[in-house]
Amino acid sequence: MLVEILDDYEAMSNRAAEVVIDQIRRKPDSTIGFATGSTPKGLYDRLIEAHKTRGLDFSKLTTFNLDEYVGLPPSHDQSYAHYMWTNLFDHVNVDPSKIHIPHGMADDIDEHCRWYERRIEEAGGIDLQILGIGANGHIAFNEPGSSLGSRTRIKTLTSKTVEDNARFFDDPEMVPEYALTMGVGTIMEAEEVLLLANVTNKAPAIQKTLEGPITAMVPASMMQLHRFAHLVIDETAASELEYTHHHGIAEVPDGQRS
Ligand code: F6R
């Protein structure tokens, strides 16, 4: 695993942007997996800036998002589709026909999930998958206990997630109880996985991800089995690591894969 520990959120976002921009420049027709949430917002701001000021070209990319709430139309302001359009896609020249986000209103959910997996395969697999991590070690909506070989499927949200989300919805009826999510197995097939984390409350999950046993109770711990897991995290998220001297960027020459 390549672990880079940066000073703060700004530095983490800058470094993550370098990795993604480098991927797009090296292979303009890359397939990129995107995540939502607060963590990658700084990265997306920098990608927009690179498009506007340095001509970064998104037109040949194919994209796949990790997850989406069931029951929300893409136009709903809490849908992940809405997040992606407002935080990135609306501001760059990505081809809408090459964007894939699981559809929370699909009639046949199981068939839709199988179609999503097929689309990833037809696109030649994901070159670079961007990931956040939950404080409980989840990746995408693969909560603790998720099968480590899982594929794209419907998941019941934990009662904690449902409660946490309730504040974002005027209509309590609309608060989602299910999500569609790529599985841990789907994520593991990406060529490179770029996992970002900042904030102190992620520190225990990062410690378990890097230094704990591989377990379904910490789905992110599967990063230890990935052929190229790249973690770009800030000091606060790294604060509970025991072996920071092994993980620090000073110890890892640029571009070295381990
Ligand atoms: C979002 C996703 C989630 C988030 C994670 C961290 O598409 O898959 O797993 O990455 O919950 O969320 P933030 O970044 O808001 O702390």
Short mmCIF file of N, CA and C and ligand atoms in Angstrom, two decimals, residues 35-39 66-67 80 132-134 138-140 202, ligand 1:
data_model
loop_
_atom_site.label_atom_id
_atom_site.label_comp_id
_atom_site.label_asym_id
_atom_site.label_seq_id
_atom_site.Cartn_x
_atom_site.Cartn_y
_atom_site.Cartn_z
N ALA A 35 -16.72 8.97 -5.87
CA ALA A 35 -17.40 8.86 -4.57
C ALA A 35 -18.08 10.19 -4.28
N THR A 36 -19.06 10.16 -3.40
CA THR A 36 -19.70 11.41 -2.96
C THR A 36 -19.28 11.66 -1.51
N GLY A 37 -19.94 12.59 -0.84
CA GLY A 37 -19.61 12.89 0.56
C GLY A 37 -18.76 14.14 0.68
N SER A 38 -18.41 14.49 1.91
CA SER A 38 -17.68 15.74 2.13
C SER A 38 -16.19 15.60 1.77
N THR A 39 -15.64 14.40 1.92
CA THR A 39 -14.18 14.23 1.72
C THR A 39 -13.69 14.65 0.33
N LEU A 66 -20.06 5.10 -6.99
CA LEU A 66 -20.11 3.98 -6.05
C LEU A 66 -21.52 3.60 -5.64
N ASP A 67 -22.36 4.60 -5.41
CA ASP A 67 -23.62 4.28 -4.74
C ASP A 67 -24.69 5.34 -4.95
N TYR A 80 -27.27 11.21 -4.78
CA TYR A 80 -25.84 11.28 -5.11
C TYR A 80 -25.64 11.74 -6.56
N GLY A 132 -14.04 7.29 -0.23
CA GLY A 132 -13.97 7.84 1.12
C GLY A 132 -14.07 6.66 2.07
N ILE A 133 -14.09 6.93 3.34
CA ILE A 133 -14.23 5.86 4.33
C ILE A 133 -15.14 6.36 5.44
N GLY A 134 -16.00 5.48 5.93
CA GLY A 134 -16.86 5.85 7.06
C GLY A 134 -16.09 5.73 8.36
N HIS A 138 -16.62 1.68 6.79
CA HIS A 138 -17.32 1.29 5.56
C HIS A 138 -16.68 1.93 4.33
N ILE A 139 -16.84 1.27 3.19
CA ILE A 139 -16.50 1.86 1.90
C ILE A 139 -17.73 1.73 1.02
N ALA A 140 -18.00 2.78 0.24
CA ALA A 140 -19.31 2.91 -0.43
C ALA A 140 -20.37 2.65 0.64
N LYS A 202 -12.08 9.79 11.77
CA LYS A 202 -11.75 8.69 10.86
C LYS A 202 -10.49 7.95 11.33
C1 F6R B 1 -20.07 8.02 -0.76
C2 F6R B 1 -19.62 6.82 -0.07
C3 F6R B 1 -19.37 6.80 1.42
C4 F6R B 1 -18.47 7.94 1.89
C5 F6R B 1 -18.17 7.82 3.38
C6 F6R B 1 -17.43 9.04 3.89
O1 F6R B 1 -20.27 7.78 -2.14
O2 F6R B 1 -19.49 5.84 -0.71
O3 F6R B 1 -18.79 5.57 1.76
O4 F6R B 1 -17.29 7.93 1.16
O5 F6R B 1 -19.36 7.67 4.10
O6 F6R B 1 -18.27 10.15 3.80
P1 F6R B 1 -17.72 11.62 4.05
O7 F6R B 1 -16.73 11.92 2.97
O8 F6R B 1 -18.92 12.52 3.94
O9 F6R B 1 -17.09 11.62 5.41
#
